[in-house]
């Protein structure tokens, strides 16, 4: 998945820069102000880092993450929370608010938008359903940090407007939409972030309950080593 995400982003960069009809390299530079693009890069690097942790765990019985300082372990846990939360916001906002139709006449536009506004949610669902992560890893304080990161992005969007003279998303334009409508969009997205966090946490808990408690599928462990703190699962004093 990491490979596909990076192929998507670098192909989009190369194709856009070499075709002025798609905006050229100026459009590529502007893309780093879009929440969609930032979260897509985040997905790519998350899966890359997770692959490294999995490889080191398979080789030594101890993931590289376990050797990180506790603050970095905490950041990794929050990173996971963003991966299973933000893509849903991106997909809902794009197809529900931004996309107006008709369908894209250019195959490049269709492919790039499906990859970034559709498959991103598929990747998030994969990360919820398949890995043996724990609902405890999505700590309640993460809800606050999800809102803080969204607020920081909002600040970036308005900095972009005042420095580059465009809104990454037109629904943030106060002059065109009015302050009340813009405020409603902002609050709605923040609430959606909390809702998707709760849904993700609930689905992960349900997966744990079905696979481990009901079906007894504890999984296979490299060298069956015991660790006091299982950083991958977010549990303490657990053999699993």
Short mmCIF file of C-alpha atoms in Angstrom, two decimals:
data_model
loop_
_atom_site.label_atom_id
_atom_site.label_comp_id
_atom_site.label_asym_id
_atom_site.label_seq_id
_atom_site.Cartn_x
_atom_site.Cartn_y
_atom_site.Cartn_z
CA UNK A 1 0.00 0.00 0.00
CA UNK A 2 2.86 2.34 0.79
CA UNK A 3 4.35 1.63 -2.64
CA UNK A 4 1.05 2.35 -4.39
CA UNK A 5 0.55 5.60 -2.47
CA UNK A 6 4.04 6.84 -3.33
CA UNK A 7 3.60 5.83 -6.98
CA UNK A 8 0.34 7.81 -7.07
CA UNK A 9 1.87 10.94 -5.58
CA UNK A 10 5.09 10.92 -7.61
CA UNK A 11 3.25 10.11 -10.83
CA UNK A 12 0.83 12.98 -10.18
CA UNK A 13 3.79 15.29 -9.55
CA UNK A 14 5.57 14.21 -12.73
CA UNK A 15 2.45 14.24 -14.90
CA UNK A 16 1.26 17.61 -13.62
CA UNK A 17 4.66 19.25 -14.05
CA UNK A 18 4.97 17.96 -17.60
CA UNK A 19 1.43 18.95 -18.66
CA UNK A 20 0.59 22.62 -18.30
CA UNK A 21 -3.09 21.86 -18.89
CA UNK A 22 -3.13 20.28 -15.41
CA UNK A 23 -1.51 23.31 -13.80
CA UNK A 24 2.19 22.58 -14.18
CA UNK A 25 4.71 22.58 -11.35
CA UNK A 26 3.02 25.62 -9.81
CA UNK A 27 0.00 23.42 -9.12
CA UNK A 28 2.26 20.78 -7.56
CA UNK A 29 3.71 23.34 -5.15
CA UNK A 30 0.21 24.50 -4.26
CA UNK A 31 -0.91 20.91 -3.60
CA UNK A 32 1.02 20.83 -0.32
CA UNK A 33 -1.60 23.19 1.11
CA UNK A 34 -4.35 20.60 0.61
CA UNK A 35 -5.45 18.39 3.50
CA UNK A 36 -6.08 15.56 1.03
CA UNK A 37 -2.48 15.57 -0.15
CA UNK A 38 -0.99 15.94 3.33
CA UNK A 39 -3.02 13.03 4.72
CA UNK A 40 -2.21 10.90 1.66
CA UNK A 41 1.51 11.44 2.24
CA UNK A 42 0.81 10.57 5.87
CA UNK A 43 -0.75 7.26 4.84
CA UNK A 44 2.21 6.41 2.63
CA UNK A 45 4.80 7.07 5.32
CA UNK A 46 2.70 5.28 7.95
CA UNK A 47 2.58 2.06 5.93
CA UNK A 48 6.30 2.36 5.16
CA UNK A 49 7.17 2.77 8.84
CA UNK A 50 4.81 -0.06 9.79
CA UNK A 51 6.49 -2.33 7.26
CA UNK A 52 9.86 -1.57 8.87
CA UNK A 53 8.46 -2.35 12.33
CA UNK A 54 6.95 -5.60 11.04
CA UNK A 55 10.22 -6.63 9.39
CA UNK A 56 12.26 -5.98 12.54
CA UNK A 57 9.68 -7.87 14.63
CA UNK A 58 9.80 -10.87 12.28
CA UNK A 59 13.60 -10.86 12.33
CA UNK A 60 14.26 -10.34 16.03
CA UNK A 61 10.98 -10.84 17.90
CA UNK A 62 11.08 -7.19 18.92
CA UNK A 63 9.77 -4.35 16.71
CA UNK A 64 11.94 -1.31 16.16
CA UNK A 65 9.15 0.74 17.73
CA UNK A 66 9.74 -0.98 21.07
CA UNK A 67 13.23 0.53 21.18
CA UNK A 68 11.95 4.07 20.66
CA UNK A 69 11.69 6.53 23.57
CA UNK A 70 8.25 6.59 25.14
CA UNK A 71 7.35 10.02 23.64
CA UNK A 72 7.96 8.62 20.14
CA UNK A 73 5.88 5.55 20.98
CA UNK A 74 3.05 7.86 22.05
CA UNK A 75 3.38 9.85 18.82
CA UNK A 76 3.26 6.62 16.81
CA UNK A 77 0.03 5.66 18.59
CA UNK A 78 -1.48 9.03 17.68
CA UNK A 79 -0.15 8.64 14.13
CA UNK A 80 -2.17 5.42 13.92
CA UNK A 81 -5.26 7.27 15.16
CA UNK A 82 -4.93 9.85 12.37
CA UNK A 83 -4.54 7.09 9.78
CA UNK A 84 -7.84 5.45 10.78
CA UNK A 85 -9.72 8.76 11.17
CA UNK A 86 -8.69 11.51 8.73
CA UNK A 87 -9.14 9.55 5.46
CA UNK A 88 -12.87 9.25 6.19
CA UNK A 89 -13.12 13.03 6.59
CA UNK A 90 -11.28 13.54 3.30
CA UNK A 91 -13.59 11.17 1.44
CA UNK A 92 -16.84 12.52 2.92
CA UNK A 93 -15.89 16.18 2.38
CA UNK A 94 -14.70 15.63 -1.18
CA UNK A 95 -17.60 13.57 -2.51
CA UNK A 96 -20.22 15.26 -0.33
CA UNK A 97 -19.19 18.93 -0.64
CA UNK A 98 -16.49 19.54 -3.24
CA UNK A 99 -17.31 17.19 -6.13
CA UNK A 100 -20.15 18.57 -8.26
CA UNK A 101 -19.92 16.36 -11.37
CA UNK A 102 -20.07 15.44 -14.16
CA UNK A 103 -17.58 12.59 -14.11
CA UNK A 104 -14.02 13.43 -15.13
CA UNK A 105 -13.44 13.33 -18.90
CA UNK A 106 -9.70 12.74 -18.41
CA UNK A 107 -8.61 9.31 -17.18
CA UNK A 108 -5.78 10.91 -15.22
CA UNK A 109 -8.21 13.06 -13.23
CA UNK A 110 -10.50 10.11 -12.55
CA UNK A 111 -7.66 7.83 -11.43
CA UNK A 112 -5.94 10.43 -9.25
CA UNK A 113 -9.16 11.43 -7.51
CA UNK A 114 -10.31 7.85 -6.91
CA UNK A 115 -6.87 7.02 -5.53
CA UNK A 116 -6.75 9.98 -3.17
CA UNK A 117 -10.43 10.39 -2.27
CA UNK A 118 -11.61 6.77 -2.38
CA UNK A 119 -8.78 4.31 -1.88
CA UNK A 120 -7.56 6.37 1.08
CA UNK A 121 -10.64 5.23 2.99
CA UNK A 122 -10.10 1.65 1.81
CA UNK A 123 -6.57 1.82 3.23
CA UNK A 124 -7.92 3.14 6.53
CA UNK A 125 -10.50 0.34 6.70
CA UNK A 126 -7.76 -2.20 6.01
CA UNK A 127 -5.78 -0.80 8.93
CA UNK A 128 -8.84 -1.10 11.17
CA UNK A 129 -9.84 -4.64 10.17
CA UNK A 130 -6.65 -6.57 9.34
CA UNK A 131 -3.76 -5.68 11.71
CA UNK A 132 -3.74 -6.95 15.28
CA UNK A 133 -3.91 -3.50 16.83
CA UNK A 134 -5.84 -2.74 20.00
CA UNK A 135 -8.65 -0.28 20.65
CA UNK A 136 -6.64 0.79 23.70
CA UNK A 137 -4.09 2.26 21.29
CA UNK A 138 -6.64 4.92 20.34
CA UNK A 139 -6.45 6.77 23.63
CA UNK A 140 -9.26 9.16 24.56
CA UNK A 141 -6.88 12.12 24.62
CA UNK A 142 -6.35 11.54 20.90
CA UNK A 143 -9.76 13.12 20.26
CA UNK A 144 -8.37 16.42 21.53
CA UNK A 145 -5.23 16.10 19.41
CA UNK A 146 -7.28 15.28 16.31
CA UNK A 147 -9.11 18.59 16.76
CA UNK A 148 -5.85 20.45 17.42
CA UNK A 149 -4.31 19.11 14.20
CA UNK A 150 -7.45 20.08 12.26
CA UNK A 151 -7.22 23.57 13.78
CA UNK A 152 -3.56 23.79 12.74
CA UNK A 153 -4.53 22.83 9.21
CA UNK A 154 -7.24 25.49 9.24
CA UNK A 155 -4.56 28.02 10.15
CA UNK A 156 -2.41 26.72 7.28
CA UNK A 157 -5.33 27.13 4.86
CA UNK A 158 -5.76 30.79 5.76
CA UNK A 159 -2.01 31.42 5.74
CA UNK A 160 -2.06 29.97 2.22
CA UNK A 161 -4.78 32.42 1.23
CA UNK A 162 -2.95 35.44 2.62
CA UNK A 163 0.42 34.43 1.16
CA UNK A 164 -0.51 32.59 -2.06
CA UNK A 165 -3.91 34.23 -2.65
CA UNK A 166 -6.03 31.09 -3.01
CA UNK A 167 -8.14 28.94 -0.72
CA UNK A 168 -7.22 25.24 -0.73
CA UNK A 169 -10.95 24.62 -0.29
CA UNK A 170 -13.50 27.16 -1.49
CA UNK A 171 -15.92 26.41 1.36
CA UNK A 172 -13.42 28.24 3.61
CA UNK A 173 -13.92 31.47 1.66
CA UNK A 174 -15.66 33.80 4.14
CA UNK A 175 -16.38 36.50 1.54
CA UNK A 176 -18.09 34.09 -0.85
CA UNK A 177 -19.92 31.92 1.68
CA UNK A 178 -20.39 34.14 4.72
CA UNK A 179 -18.87 33.66 8.15
CA UNK A 180 -21.84 31.65 9.45
CA UNK A 181 -21.68 29.04 6.71
CA UNK A 182 -17.89 28.75 6.96
CA UNK A 183 -18.13 28.34 10.73
CA UNK A 184 -20.73 25.59 10.21
CA UNK A 185 -18.38 23.76 7.84
CA UNK A 186 -15.51 24.02 10.31
CA UNK A 187 -17.55 22.82 13.28
CA UNK A 188 -19.09 20.05 11.17
CA UNK A 189 -15.69 18.73 10.14
CA UNK A 190 -14.46 18.84 13.74
CA UNK A 191 -17.53 16.88 14.88
CA UNK A 192 -16.99 14.41 12.03
CA UNK A 193 -13.45 13.89 13.28
CA UNK A 194 -14.74 12.91 16.72
CA UNK A 195 -17.45 10.66 15.25
CA UNK A 196 -15.01 8.83 12.98
CA UNK A 197 -12.61 8.42 15.91
CA UNK A 198 -15.38 6.76 17.94
CA UNK A 199 -16.39 4.57 14.99
CA UNK A 200 -12.79 3.47 14.39
CA UNK A 201 -12.25 2.71 18.08
CA UNK A 202 -15.53 0.78 18.19
CA UNK A 203 -14.74 -1.25 15.07
CA UNK A 204 -11.29 -2.17 16.37
CA UNK A 205 -12.80 -3.22 19.71
CA UNK A 206 -15.38 -5.31 17.84
CA UNK A 207 -12.68 -6.98 15.74
CA UNK A 208 -10.71 -7.81 18.92
CA UNK A 209 -13.83 -9.18 20.60
CA UNK A 210 -14.79 -11.39 17.65
CA UNK A 211 -11.36 -12.70 16.65
CA UNK A 212 -9.63 -13.03 20.02
CA UNK A 213 -12.33 -13.54 22.62
CA UNK A 214 -14.93 -15.44 20.64
CA UNK A 215 -12.83 -17.24 18.04
CA UNK A 216 -9.66 -17.57 20.13
CA UNK A 217 -7.46 -16.32 17.29
CA UNK A 218 -4.57 -14.98 19.35
CA UNK A 219 -2.20 -14.84 16.40
CA UNK A 220 1.31 -16.09 15.76
CA UNK A 221 4.21 -14.36 17.45
CA UNK A 222 7.86 -14.14 16.44
CA UNK A 223 9.84 -16.26 18.93
CA UNK A 224 6.93 -15.92 21.42
CA UNK A 225 8.87 -13.42 23.50
CA UNK A 226 7.31 -11.70 26.51
CA UNK A 227 7.47 -7.92 26.71
CA UNK A 228 6.25 -5.83 29.63
CA UNK A 229 4.93 -3.20 27.28
CA UNK A 230 3.57 -4.19 23.92
CA UNK A 231 3.98 -0.99 21.96
CA UNK A 232 2.33 -2.29 18.80
CA UNK A 233 -0.86 -3.30 20.58
CA UNK A 234 -1.00 -0.50 23.10
CA UNK A 235 -1.37 -2.88 26.03
CA UNK A 236 0.53 -3.23 29.29
CA UNK A 237 1.67 -6.47 30.92
CA UNK A 238 0.27 -8.64 28.17
CA UNK A 239 1.70 -11.77 26.58
CA UNK A 240 -0.30 -11.02 23.49
#
